[in-house]
mmCIF file of C-alpha atoms in Angstrom:
data_model
loop_
_atom_site.group_PDB
_atom_site.id
_atom_site.type_symbol
_atom_site.label_atom_id
_atom_site.label_comp_id
_atom_site.label_asym_id
_atom_site.label_seq_id
_atom_site.Cartn_x
_atom_site.Cartn_y
_atom_site.Cartn_z
ATOM 1 C CA UNK E 827 -46.553 -26.820 -36.247
ATOM 2 C CA UNK E 828 -47.874 -25.167 -39.381
ATOM 3 C CA UNK E 829 -45.228 -22.403 -39.796
ATOM 4 C CA UNK E 830 -46.174 -21.145 -43.261
ATOM 5 C CA UNK E 831 -48.319 -18.392 -41.811
ATOM 6 C CA UNK E 832 -51.124 -18.871 -44.336
ATOM 7 C CA UNK E 833 -54.229 -21.007 -44.545
ATOM 8 C CA UNK E 834 -54.797 -24.300 -42.860
ATOM 9 C CA UNK E 835 -53.008 -27.546 -43.422
ATOM 10 C CA UNK E 836 -55.542 -30.249 -44.328
ATOM 11 C CA UNK E 837 -55.341 -34.021 -44.135
ATOM 12 C CA UNK E 838 -52.288 -33.596 -41.876
ATOM 13 C CA UNK E 839 -50.913 -36.997 -41.011
ATOM 14 C CA UNK E 840 -47.971 -38.510 -39.172
ATOM 15 C CA UNK E 841 -46.411 -41.944 -39.341
ATOM 16 C CA UNK E 842 -43.355 -43.547 -37.709
ATOM 17 C CA UNK E 843 -40.819 -46.018 -39.062
ATOM 18 C CA UNK E 844 -38.584 -47.874 -36.597
ATOM 19 C CA UNK E 845 -35.852 -50.476 -36.900
ATOM 20 C CA UNK E 846 -36.684 -53.668 -35.037
ATOM 21 C CA UNK E 847 -33.107 -54.392 -33.918
ATOM 22 C CA UNK E 848 -29.658 -52.925 -33.589
ATOM 23 C CA UNK E 849 -26.234 -54.505 -32.974
ATOM 24 C CA UNK E 850 -22.579 -53.550 -32.757
ATOM 25 C CA UNK E 851 -22.227 -53.692 -36.546
ATOM 26 C CA UNK E 852 -25.766 -52.641 -37.610
ATOM 27 C CA UNK E 853 -27.205 -49.344 -36.392
ATOM 28 C CA UNK E 854 -30.918 -48.631 -36.405
ATOM 29 C CA UNK E 855 -33.118 -45.612 -36.764
ATOM 30 C CA UNK E 856 -36.455 -44.089 -35.776
ATOM 31 C CA UNK E 857 -38.027 -41.664 -38.260
ATOM 32 C CA UNK E 858 -41.210 -39.584 -37.993
ATOM 33 C CA UNK E 859 -42.854 -38.168 -41.141
ATOM 34 C CA UNK E 860 -45.594 -35.512 -41.284
ATOM 35 C CA UNK E 861 -47.495 -34.666 -44.473
ATOM 36 C CA UNK E 862 -50.457 -32.610 -45.659
ATOM 37 C CA UNK E 863 -52.463 -32.272 -48.851
ATOM 38 C CA UNK E 864 -52.277 -28.541 -49.506
ATOM 39 C CA UNK E 865 -49.224 -27.014 -47.803
ATOM 40 C CA UNK E 866 -45.976 -28.827 -46.966
ATOM 41 C CA UNK E 867 -46.225 -32.186 -48.701
ATOM 42 C CA UNK E 868 -43.799 -33.953 -46.399
ATOM 43 C CA UNK E 869 -41.315 -33.167 -43.595
ATOM 44 C CA UNK E 870 -39.409 -35.633 -41.454
ATOM 45 C CA UNK E 871 -36.822 -36.016 -38.744
ATOM 46 C CA UNK E 872 -35.155 -38.994 -37.078
ATOM 47 C CA UNK E 873 -32.506 -40.397 -34.806
ATOM 48 C CA UNK E 874 -29.869 -43.152 -35.171
ATOM 49 C CA UNK E 875 -29.304 -45.711 -32.427
ATOM 50 C CA UNK E 876 -26.092 -47.670 -31.934
ATOM 51 C CA UNK E 877 -24.753 -50.160 -29.392
ATOM 52 C CA UNK E 878 -21.297 -51.484 -28.560
ATOM 53 C CA UNK E 879 -22.767 -54.670 -27.107
ATOM 54 C CA UNK E 880 -21.931 -57.999 -28.784
ATOM 55 C CA UNK E 881 -25.503 -59.134 -28.367
ATOM 56 C CA UNK E 882 -28.211 -57.561 -30.572
ATOM 57 C CA UNK E 883 -30.893 -55.381 -29.036
ATOM 58 C CA UNK E 884 -34.545 -55.530 -29.988
ATOM 59 C CA UNK E 885 -36.549 -52.261 -30.189
ATOM 60 C CA UNK E 886 -40.231 -52.548 -29.294
ATOM 61 C CA UNK E 887 -42.997 -49.966 -29.238
ATOM 62 C CA UNK E 888 -44.927 -49.696 -25.965
ATOM 63 C CA UNK E 889 -48.556 -50.370 -26.794
ATOM 64 C CA UNK E 890 -50.981 -47.452 -26.190
ATOM 65 C CA UNK E 891 -48.165 -45.013 -25.370
ATOM 66 C CA UNK E 892 -48.646 -42.574 -28.274
ATOM 67 C CA UNK E 893 -50.325 -39.271 -27.320
ATOM 68 C CA UNK E 894 -50.733 -35.819 -28.844
ATOM 69 C CA UNK E 895 -50.142 -32.699 -26.765
ATOM 70 C CA UNK E 896 -51.248 -29.146 -27.764
ATOM 71 C CA UNK E 897 -53.274 -26.192 -26.529
ATOM 72 C CA UNK E 898 -56.533 -27.445 -28.026
ATOM 73 C CA UNK E 899 -59.228 -29.907 -27.126
ATOM 74 C CA UNK E 900 -57.154 -32.790 -28.590
ATOM 75 C CA UNK E 901 -54.548 -32.347 -25.857
ATOM 76 C CA UNK E 902 -53.632 -35.663 -24.201
ATOM 77 C CA UNK E 903 -55.569 -37.915 -26.576
ATOM 78 C CA UNK E 904 -54.315 -41.400 -27.310
ATOM 79 C CA UNK E 905 -53.334 -42.128 -30.858
ATOM 80 C CA UNK E 906 -53.994 -45.362 -32.699
ATOM 81 C CA UNK E 907 -50.989 -47.695 -32.588
ATOM 82 C CA UNK E 908 -51.947 -49.352 -35.849
ATOM 83 C CA UNK E 909 -52.404 -46.067 -37.702
ATOM 84 C CA UNK E 910 -49.239 -44.462 -36.286
ATOM 85 C CA UNK E 911 -47.074 -47.243 -37.684
ATOM 86 C CA UNK E 912 -49.296 -47.909 -40.705
ATOM 87 C CA UNK E 913 -48.897 -46.936 -44.333
ATOM 88 C CA UNK E 914 -51.072 -43.813 -44.208
ATOM 89 C CA UNK E 915 -50.289 -42.695 -40.676
ATOM 90 C CA UNK E 916 -52.536 -41.074 -38.050
ATOM 91 C CA UNK E 917 -54.626 -37.898 -38.575
ATOM 92 C CA UNK E 918 -53.485 -34.913 -36.481
ATOM 93 C CA UNK E 919 -55.430 -31.820 -35.463
ATOM 94 C CA UNK E 920 -55.978 -29.078 -32.891
ATOM 95 C CA UNK E 921 -59.416 -29.613 -31.432
ATOM 96 C CA UNK E 922 -60.340 -32.745 -33.328
ATOM 97 C CA UNK E 923 -58.055 -35.264 -34.933
ATOM 98 C CA UNK E 924 -59.437 -34.801 -38.429
ATOM 99 C CA UNK E 925 -56.263 -33.530 -40.142
ATOM 100 C CA UNK E 926 -56.848 -29.753 -39.889
ATOM 101 C CA UNK E 927 -53.951 -27.751 -38.408
ATOM 102 C CA UNK E 928 -54.246 -23.889 -38.437
ATOM 103 C CA UNK E 929 -51.145 -21.758 -38.853
ATOM 104 C CA UNK E 930 -49.298 -20.131 -35.917
ATOM 105 C CA UNK E 931 -47.414 -21.027 -32.725
ATOM 106 C CA UNK E 932 -50.583 -21.255 -30.602
ATOM 107 C CA UNK E 933 -51.697 -24.211 -32.744
ATOM 108 C CA UNK E 934 -48.464 -26.135 -32.364
ATOM 109 C CA UNK E 935 -48.212 -29.479 -30.668
ATOM 110 C CA UNK E 936 -46.149 -32.629 -30.327
ATOM 111 C CA UNK E 937 -46.582 -36.377 -30.341
ATOM 112 C CA UNK E 938 -44.840 -38.615 -27.847
ATOM 113 C CA UNK E 939 -44.536 -42.375 -27.610
ATOM 114 C CA UNK E 940 -42.381 -44.892 -25.790
ATOM 115 C CA UNK E 941 -40.138 -47.743 -26.870
ATOM 116 C CA UNK E 942 -38.265 -50.298 -24.778
ATOM 117 C CA UNK E 943 -35.254 -52.466 -25.461
ATOM 118 C CA UNK E 944 -34.782 -56.178 -25.023
ATOM 119 C CA UNK E 945 -31.462 -57.953 -25.143
ATOM 120 C CA UNK E 946 -30.699 -61.689 -25.138
ATOM 121 C CA UNK E 947 -27.912 -62.829 -22.864
ATOM 122 C CA UNK E 948 -27.374 -66.508 -22.187
ATOM 123 C CA UNK E 949 -24.848 -68.509 -20.149
ATOM 124 C CA UNK E 950 -23.758 -72.142 -20.281
ATOM 125 C CA UNK E 951 -21.403 -74.272 -18.223
ATOM 126 C CA UNK E 952 -20.660 -77.986 -18.529
ATOM 127 C CA UNK E 953 -18.680 -79.963 -15.960
ATOM 128 C CA UNK E 954 -17.890 -83.628 -15.442
ATOM 129 C CA UNK E 955 -17.467 -85.907 -12.408
ATOM 130 C CA UNK E 956 -16.807 -89.469 -11.396
ATOM 131 C CA UNK E 957 -17.138 -88.898 -7.633
ATOM 132 C CA UNK E 958 -19.641 -86.054 -7.181
ATOM 133 C CA UNK E 959 -17.173 -83.166 -7.463
ATOM 134 C CA UNK E 960 -17.935 -81.500 -10.811
ATOM 135 C CA UNK E 961 -14.920 -80.138 -12.702
ATOM 136 C CA UNK E 962 -14.028 -78.792 -16.143
ATOM 137 C CA UNK E 963 -11.409 -81.568 -16.490
ATOM 138 C CA UNK E 964 -11.600 -85.089 -15.110
ATOM 139 C CA UNK E 965 -9.578 -88.276 -15.183
ATOM 140 C CA UNK E 966 -10.921 -91.745 -16.072
ATOM 141 C CA UNK E 967 -9.891 -95.321 -16.538
ATOM 142 C CA UNK E 968 -10.765 -97.223 -19.715
ATOM 143 C CA UNK E 969 -14.329 -98.499 -19.249
ATOM 144 C CA UNK E 970 -15.281 -95.822 -16.636
ATOM 145 C CA UNK E 971 -18.699 -94.207 -16.590
ATOM 146 C CA UNK E 972 -18.810 -90.461 -15.798
ATOM 147 C CA UNK E 973 -21.624 -87.976 -15.196
ATOM 148 C CA UNK E 974 -21.760 -84.616 -16.963
ATOM 149 C CA UNK E 975 -23.913 -81.616 -16.051
ATOM 150 C CA UNK E 976 -24.917 -78.792 -18.407
ATOM 151 C CA UNK E 977 -26.198 -75.585 -16.723
ATOM 152 C CA UNK E 978 -28.041 -73.043 -18.896
ATOM 153 C CA UNK E 979 -29.372 -69.607 -17.828
ATOM 154 C CA UNK E 980 -31.223 -66.994 -19.803
ATOM 155 C CA UNK E 981 -29.782 -63.857 -18.230
ATOM 156 C CA UNK E 982 -31.133 -61.445 -20.816
ATOM 157 C CA UNK E 983 -34.247 -59.275 -20.778
ATOM 158 C CA UNK E 984 -36.055 -61.126 -23.614
ATOM 159 C CA UNK E 985 -37.307 -64.641 -24.053
ATOM 160 C CA UNK E 986 -35.215 -67.188 -25.922
ATOM 161 C CA UNK E 987 -37.220 -69.740 -27.878
ATOM 162 C CA UNK E 988 -36.755 -73.034 -29.665
ATOM 163 C CA UNK E 989 -33.994 -73.970 -27.213
ATOM 164 C CA UNK E 990 -32.109 -77.120 -28.288
ATOM 165 C CA UNK E 991 -29.490 -79.059 -26.332
ATOM 166 C CA UNK E 992 -26.871 -81.095 -28.277
ATOM 167 C CA UNK E 993 -23.538 -82.618 -27.271
ATOM 168 C CA UNK E 994 -20.710 -83.741 -29.510
ATOM 169 C CA UNK E 995 -18.623 -86.560 -28.069
ATOM 170 C CA UNK E 996 -15.024 -87.438 -29.021
ATOM 171 C CA UNK E 997 -14.440 -90.850 -30.537
ATOM 172 C CA UNK E 998 -13.900 -93.088 -27.536
ATOM 173 C CA UNK E 999 -16.875 -91.698 -25.578
ATOM 174 C CA UNK E 1000 -20.449 -93.001 -25.871
ATOM 175 C CA UNK E 1001 -23.731 -91.819 -24.377
ATOM 176 C CA UNK E 1002 -25.101 -94.241 -21.786
ATOM 177 C CA UNK E 1003 -28.760 -94.963 -22.723
ATOM 178 C CA UNK E 1004 -31.532 -93.759 -20.399
ATOM 179 C CA UNK E 1005 -29.268 -91.486 -18.328
ATOM 180 C CA UNK E 1006 -30.229 -88.092 -19.825
ATOM 181 C CA UNK E 1007 -32.426 -85.997 -17.519
ATOM 182 C CA UNK E 1008 -33.757 -82.431 -17.853
ATOM 183 C CA UNK E 1009 -34.273 -80.288 -14.733
ATOM 184 C CA UNK E 1010 -36.113 -76.968 -14.893
ATOM 185 C CA UNK E 1011 -38.979 -75.152 -13.204
ATOM 186 C CA UNK E 1012 -41.536 -77.451 -14.883
ATOM 187 C CA UNK E 1013 -39.510 -80.580 -13.991
ATOM 188 C CA UNK E 1014 -37.858 -79.845 -10.630
ATOM 189 C CA UNK E 1015 -37.322 -83.584 -9.964
ATOM 190 C CA UNK E 1016 -36.053 -84.206 -13.485
ATOM 191 C CA UNK E 1017 -37.594 -85.890 -16.518
ATOM 192 C CA UNK E 1018 -36.005 -88.652 -18.586
ATOM 193 C CA UNK E 1019 -35.191 -87.434 -22.104
ATOM 194 C CA UNK E 1020 -34.732 -89.414 -25.389
ATOM 195 C CA UNK E 1021 -31.343 -90.934 -26.134
ATOM 196 C CA UNK E 1022 -30.627 -88.385 -28.855
ATOM 197 C CA UNK E 1023 -28.530 -85.827 -27.008
ATOM 198 C CA UNK E 1024 -25.406 -86.832 -28.984
ATOM 199 C CA UNK E 1025 -27.282 -86.983 -32.322
ATOM 200 C CA UNK E 1026 -29.817 -84.289 -33.239
ATOM 201 C CA UNK E 1027 -30.404 -83.216 -29.640
ATOM 202 C CA UNK E 1028 -33.830 -82.275 -28.302
ATOM 203 C CA UNK E 1029 -35.942 -79.141 -27.902
ATOM 204 C CA UNK E 1030 -36.795 -77.874 -24.444
ATOM 205 C CA UNK E 1031 -39.078 -74.949 -25.362
ATOM 206 C CA UNK E 1032 -38.924 -71.237 -24.505
ATOM 207 C CA UNK E 1033 -37.058 -69.771 -21.539
ATOM 208 C CA UNK E 1034 -37.981 -66.374 -20.186
ATOM 209 C CA UNK E 1035 -35.656 -63.872 -18.527
ATOM 210 C CA UNK E 1036 -33.985 -65.535 -15.525
ATOM 211 C CA UNK E 1037 -35.117 -69.054 -16.454
ATOM 212 C CA UNK E 1038 -32.688 -71.902 -15.959
ATOM 213 C CA UNK E 1039 -32.233 -75.523 -17.035
ATOM 214 C CA UNK E 1040 -29.862 -78.345 -16.232
ATOM 215 C CA UNK E 1041 -29.085 -81.471 -18.214
ATOM 216 C CA UNK E 1042 -27.510 -84.496 -16.535
ATOM 217 C CA UNK E 1043 -26.200 -87.389 -18.624
ATOM 218 C CA UNK E 1044 -23.586 -90.113 -18.471
ATOM 219 C CA UNK E 1045 -20.894 -91.201 -20.866
ATOM 220 C CA UNK E 1046 -18.782 -94.342 -20.975
ATOM 221 C CA UNK E 1047 -15.077 -94.440 -21.830
ATOM 222 C CA UNK E 1048 -14.136 -97.171 -24.309
ATOM 223 C CA UNK E 1049 -12.245 -100.136 -22.843
ATOM 224 C CA UNK E 1050 -9.484 -100.127 -25.482
ATOM 225 C CA UNK E 1051 -8.236 -96.573 -25.134
ATOM 226 C CA UNK E 1052 -4.601 -95.859 -24.360
ATOM 227 C CA UNK E 1053 -3.398 -94.008 -21.298
ATOM 228 C CA UNK E 1054 -2.857 -90.291 -22.020
ATOM 229 C CA UNK E 1055 -5.640 -89.898 -24.537
ATOM 230 C CA UNK E 1056 -7.757 -86.746 -24.011
ATOM 231 C CA UNK E 1057 -11.460 -86.932 -24.774
ATOM 232 C CA UNK E 1058 -13.937 -84.065 -25.072
ATOM 233 C CA UNK E 1059 -17.634 -83.579 -24.622
ATOM 234 C CA UNK E 1060 -18.746 -80.301 -26.171
ATOM 235 C CA UNK E 1061 -22.215 -79.091 -25.151
ATOM 236 C CA UNK E 1062 -24.160 -76.738 -27.400
ATOM 237 C CA UNK E 1063 -27.352 -74.745 -26.789
ATOM 238 C CA UNK E 1064 -29.057 -73.368 -29.906
ATOM 239 C CA UNK E 1065 -31.894 -70.876 -29.575
ATOM 240 C CA UNK E 1066 -33.947 -68.107 -31.204
ATOM 241 C CA UNK E 1067 -32.536 -64.968 -29.553
ATOM 242 C CA UNK E 1068 -35.881 -63.127 -29.313
ATOM 243 C CA UNK E 1069 -34.750 -60.296 -31.574
ATOM 244 C CA UNK E 1070 -35.146 -62.014 -34.914
ATOM 245 C CA UNK E 1071 -32.062 -64.204 -35.125
ATOM 246 C CA UNK E 1072 -30.615 -67.585 -34.160
ATOM 247 C CA UNK E 1073 -27.617 -67.963 -31.861
ATOM 248 C CA UNK E 1074 -25.713 -70.629 -29.930
ATOM 249 C CA UNK E 1075 -23.357 -71.032 -26.989
ATOM 250 C CA UNK E 1076 -21.153 -73.932 -25.957
ATOM 251 C CA UNK E 1077 -19.010 -75.348 -23.179
ATOM 252 C CA UNK E 1078 -16.442 -78.144 -23.240
ATOM 253 C CA UNK E 1079 -15.438 -80.767 -20.688
ATOM 254 C CA UNK E 1080 -12.182 -82.721 -20.972
ATOM 255 C CA UNK E 1081 -11.658 -86.336 -19.826
ATOM 256 C CA UNK E 1082 -8.113 -87.690 -19.673
ATOM 257 C CA UNK E 1083 -7.578 -91.432 -19.764
ATOM 258 C CA UNK E 1084 -5.117 -92.521 -17.026
ATOM 259 C CA UNK E 1085 -3.721 -95.642 -15.359
ATOM 260 C CA UNK E 1086 -4.671 -96.598 -11.808
ATOM 261 C CA UNK E 1087 -1.588 -95.022 -10.339
ATOM 262 C CA UNK E 1088 -1.790 -91.804 -12.360
ATOM 263 C CA UNK E 1089 -5.475 -91.487 -11.554
ATOM 264 C CA UNK E 1090 -4.716 -91.803 -7.829
ATOM 265 C CA UNK E 1091 -2.026 -89.111 -7.965
ATOM 266 C CA UNK E 1092 -4.243 -86.694 -9.938
ATOM 267 C CA UNK E 1093 -7.150 -87.230 -7.593
ATOM 268 C CA UNK E 1094 -4.937 -86.343 -4.626
ATOM 269 C CA UNK E 1095 -3.885 -83.048 -6.264
ATOM 270 C CA UNK E 1096 -7.559 -82.225 -6.904
ATOM 271 C CA UNK E 1097 -8.465 -82.532 -3.226
ATOM 272 C CA UNK E 1098 -8.799 -79.638 -0.824
ATOM 273 C CA UNK E 1099 -5.636 -77.632 -0.335
ATOM 274 C CA UNK E 1100 -5.837 -75.428 2.705
ATOM 275 C CA UNK E 1101 -4.157 -72.080 2.404
ATOM 276 C CA UNK E 1102 -0.486 -72.161 3.394
ATOM 277 C CA UNK E 1103 -1.129 -69.702 6.209
ATOM 278 C CA UNK E 1104 -0.228 -71.743 9.326
ATOM 279 C CA UNK E 1105 -2.734 -69.711 11.284
ATOM 280 C CA UNK E 1106 -5.583 -71.000 9.122
ATOM 281 C CA UNK E 1107 -8.196 -72.192 11.649
ATOM 282 C CA UNK E 1108 -10.125 -75.431 11.426
ATOM 283 C CA UNK E 1109 -13.025 -73.641 13.087
ATOM 284 C CA UNK E 1110 -14.046 -70.015 12.655
ATOM 285 C CA UNK E 1111 -13.429 -67.833 9.592
ATOM 286 C CA UNK E 1112 -10.961 -68.867 6.908
ATOM 287 C CA UNK E 1113 -10.169 -69.583 3.259
ATOM 288 C CA UNK E 1114 -9.846 -72.916 1.491
ATOM 289 C CA UNK E 1115 -8.419 -73.328 -2.011
ATOM 290 C CA UNK E 1116 -9.704 -76.026 -4.338
ATOM 291 C CA UNK E 1117 -8.665 -76.893 -7.843
ATOM 292 C CA UNK E 1118 -12.009 -75.529 -9.056
ATOM 293 C CA UNK E 1119 -12.227 -72.397 -6.960
ATOM 294 C CA UNK E 1120 -11.842 -70.673 -3.566
ATOM 295 C CA UNK E 1121 -14.117 -70.728 -0.503
ATOM 296 C CA UNK E 1122 -14.071 -67.904 2.024
ATOM 297 C CA UNK E 1123 -16.242 -67.983 5.129
ATOM 298 C CA UNK E 1124 -17.124 -69.938 8.207
ATOM 299 C CA UNK E 1125 -15.424 -73.292 8.847
ATOM 300 C CA UNK E 1126 -16.007 -76.298 11.063
ATOM 301 C CA UNK E 1127 -13.510 -79.159 11.248
ATOM 302 C CA UNK E 1128 -11.675 -77.591 8.302
ATOM 303 C CA UNK E 1129 -14.767 -77.680 6.023
ATOM 304 C CA UNK E 1130 -17.073 -74.920 4.791
ATOM 305 C CA UNK E 1131 -19.859 -74.709 7.389
ATOM 306 C CA UNK E 1132 -22.049 -71.663 7.889
ATOM 307 C CA UNK E 1133 -22.162 -68.486 5.835
ATOM 308 C CA UNK E 1134 -19.576 -68.361 3.046
ATOM 309 C CA UNK E 1135 -18.686 -67.360 -0.465
ATOM 310 C CA UNK E 1136 -17.620 -69.726 -3.263
ATOM 311 C CA UNK E 1137 -15.767 -68.236 -6.258
ATOM 312 C CA UNK E 1138 -15.211 -70.713 -9.074
ATOM 313 C CA UNK E 1139 -12.444 -70.764 -11.683
ATOM 314 C CA UNK E 1140 -14.540 -68.645 -14.062
ATOM 315 C CA UNK E 1141 -15.126 -65.859 -11.587
ATOM 316 C CA UNK E 1142 -18.745 -66.722 -10.769
ATOM 317 C CA UNK E 1143 -19.572 -66.105 -7.110
ATOM 318 C CA UNK E 1144 -22.155 -67.972 -5.024
ATOM 319 C CA UNK E 1145 -22.825 -66.679 -1.542
ATOM 320 C CA UNK E 1146 -25.000 -68.491 1.001
ATOM 321 C CA UNK E 1147 -25.063 -71.239 3.612
ATOM 322 C CA UNK E 1148 -22.810 -74.307 3.710
ATOM 323 C CA UNK E 1149 -23.304 -77.460 5.773
ATOM 324 C CA UNK E 1150 -20.408 -79.891 6.236
ATOM 325 C CA UNK E 1151 -18.733 -78.719 3.030
ATOM 326 C CA UNK E 1152 -21.886 -78.685 0.902
ATOM 327 C CA UNK E 1153 -24.141 -75.869 -0.331
ATOM 328 C CA UNK E 1154 -27.501 -75.808 1.434
ATOM 329 C CA UNK E 1155 -30.370 -73.353 0.939
ATOM 330 C CA UNK E 1156 -30.698 -70.143 -1.039
ATOM 331 C CA UNK E 1157 -27.652 -68.564 -2.700
ATOM 332 C CA UNK E 1158 -27.148 -65.165 -4.273
ATOM 333 C CA UNK E 1159 -24.989 -65.604 -7.390
ATOM 334 C CA UNK E 1160 -23.282 -62.896 -9.393
ATOM 335 C CA UNK E 1161 -20.517 -62.013 -11.805
ATOM 336 C CA UNK E 1162 -19.347 -58.900 -13.631
ATOM 337 C CA UNK E 1163 -22.624 -58.391 -15.507
ATOM 338 C CA UNK E 1164 -25.366 -59.231 -13.071
ATOM 339 C CA UNK E 1165 -26.874 -61.405 -10.313
ATOM 340 C CA UNK E 1166 -29.393 -64.198 -9.912
ATOM 341 C CA UNK E 1167 -30.672 -66.621 -7.262
ATOM 342 C CA UNK E 1168 -30.188 -70.378 -6.888
ATOM 343 C CA UNK E 1169 -31.334 -72.975 -4.374
ATOM 344 C CA UNK E 1170 -29.370 -76.036 -3.237
ATOM 345 C CA UNK E 1171 -30.148 -79.087 -1.090
ATOM 346 C CA UNK E 1172 -27.191 -81.283 -0.135
ATOM 347 C CA UNK E 1173 -25.041 -79.560 -2.794
ATOM 348 C CA UNK E 1174 -27.631 -80.300 -5.517
ATOM 349 C CA UNK E 1175 -29.314 -77.443 -7.269
ATOM 350 C CA UNK E 1176 -33.127 -77.369 -6.861
ATOM 351 C CA UNK E 1177 -35.558 -75.740 -9.317
ATOM 352 C CA UNK E 1178 -38.738 -75.648 -7.171
#
């Protein structure tokens, strides 16, 4: 509003400056500036935005959302996005947007526009198996071949691009050639990847909000390793976080080299341990404790069968249908920050 009470403000313009991202240690601001040629040269106001989140947040202007509101003929008109955020700004006005604003309350007005926030949030989990039961830790004999599975989910509201998978193997582990497969929505049946996962890795493109990927690969334990040695496979996912920066996440699997007898004992302790409640039914509703998590739900012959809930050792919950101890069909998955959907056939996750 022209509050000086004299004359008419000419060439009245407005422009906006906005930070593109904020984080827990870097706040951001939005500032609006109004100027004229003959009266007030420049006035401005602004706000500061902060977040306590560890992940940065991107601020984005909503295209074609800027409008002017007043009591004149210009009321409700759209403003140019380019001009509003440009060097010279957008011309304002009362009846026409030509920069002329008369003095007085009845000629006042306001400009509104919208912004939205985007935040990257990714998740990774790697597990290892020699018998089909994936675990964080596994045992192996010298010379054994084991399968590892990397699960990656973009659980944020923005795309993550330039996604790269890399693994770092302990000395004593080697990647088995031609065993690395990528599973995602474009490759639901898997596609064979180059044998570079343990070197420079490989790019798998851009993943939108909710998109998932799995990597399956095999490693071989050296024949000459001593019993008791612990080996590690550390999986990394590097990506452009969608808000102007690069980030990475990782997950580690441990393989312990054992003798035949030790391996047998450890495998027995990893098997199903039914709750100590003597009233635990073999059929009906019950709870079964595993080394990797807890199942609660319908049982048949002492196995998960029917509707149930699986809570793993990280607190992730998968709820859906089980058949003879295996996940089958659509599952609702959730943790403390959100939920998502997954599909399984014969305990194997499907991306179709």
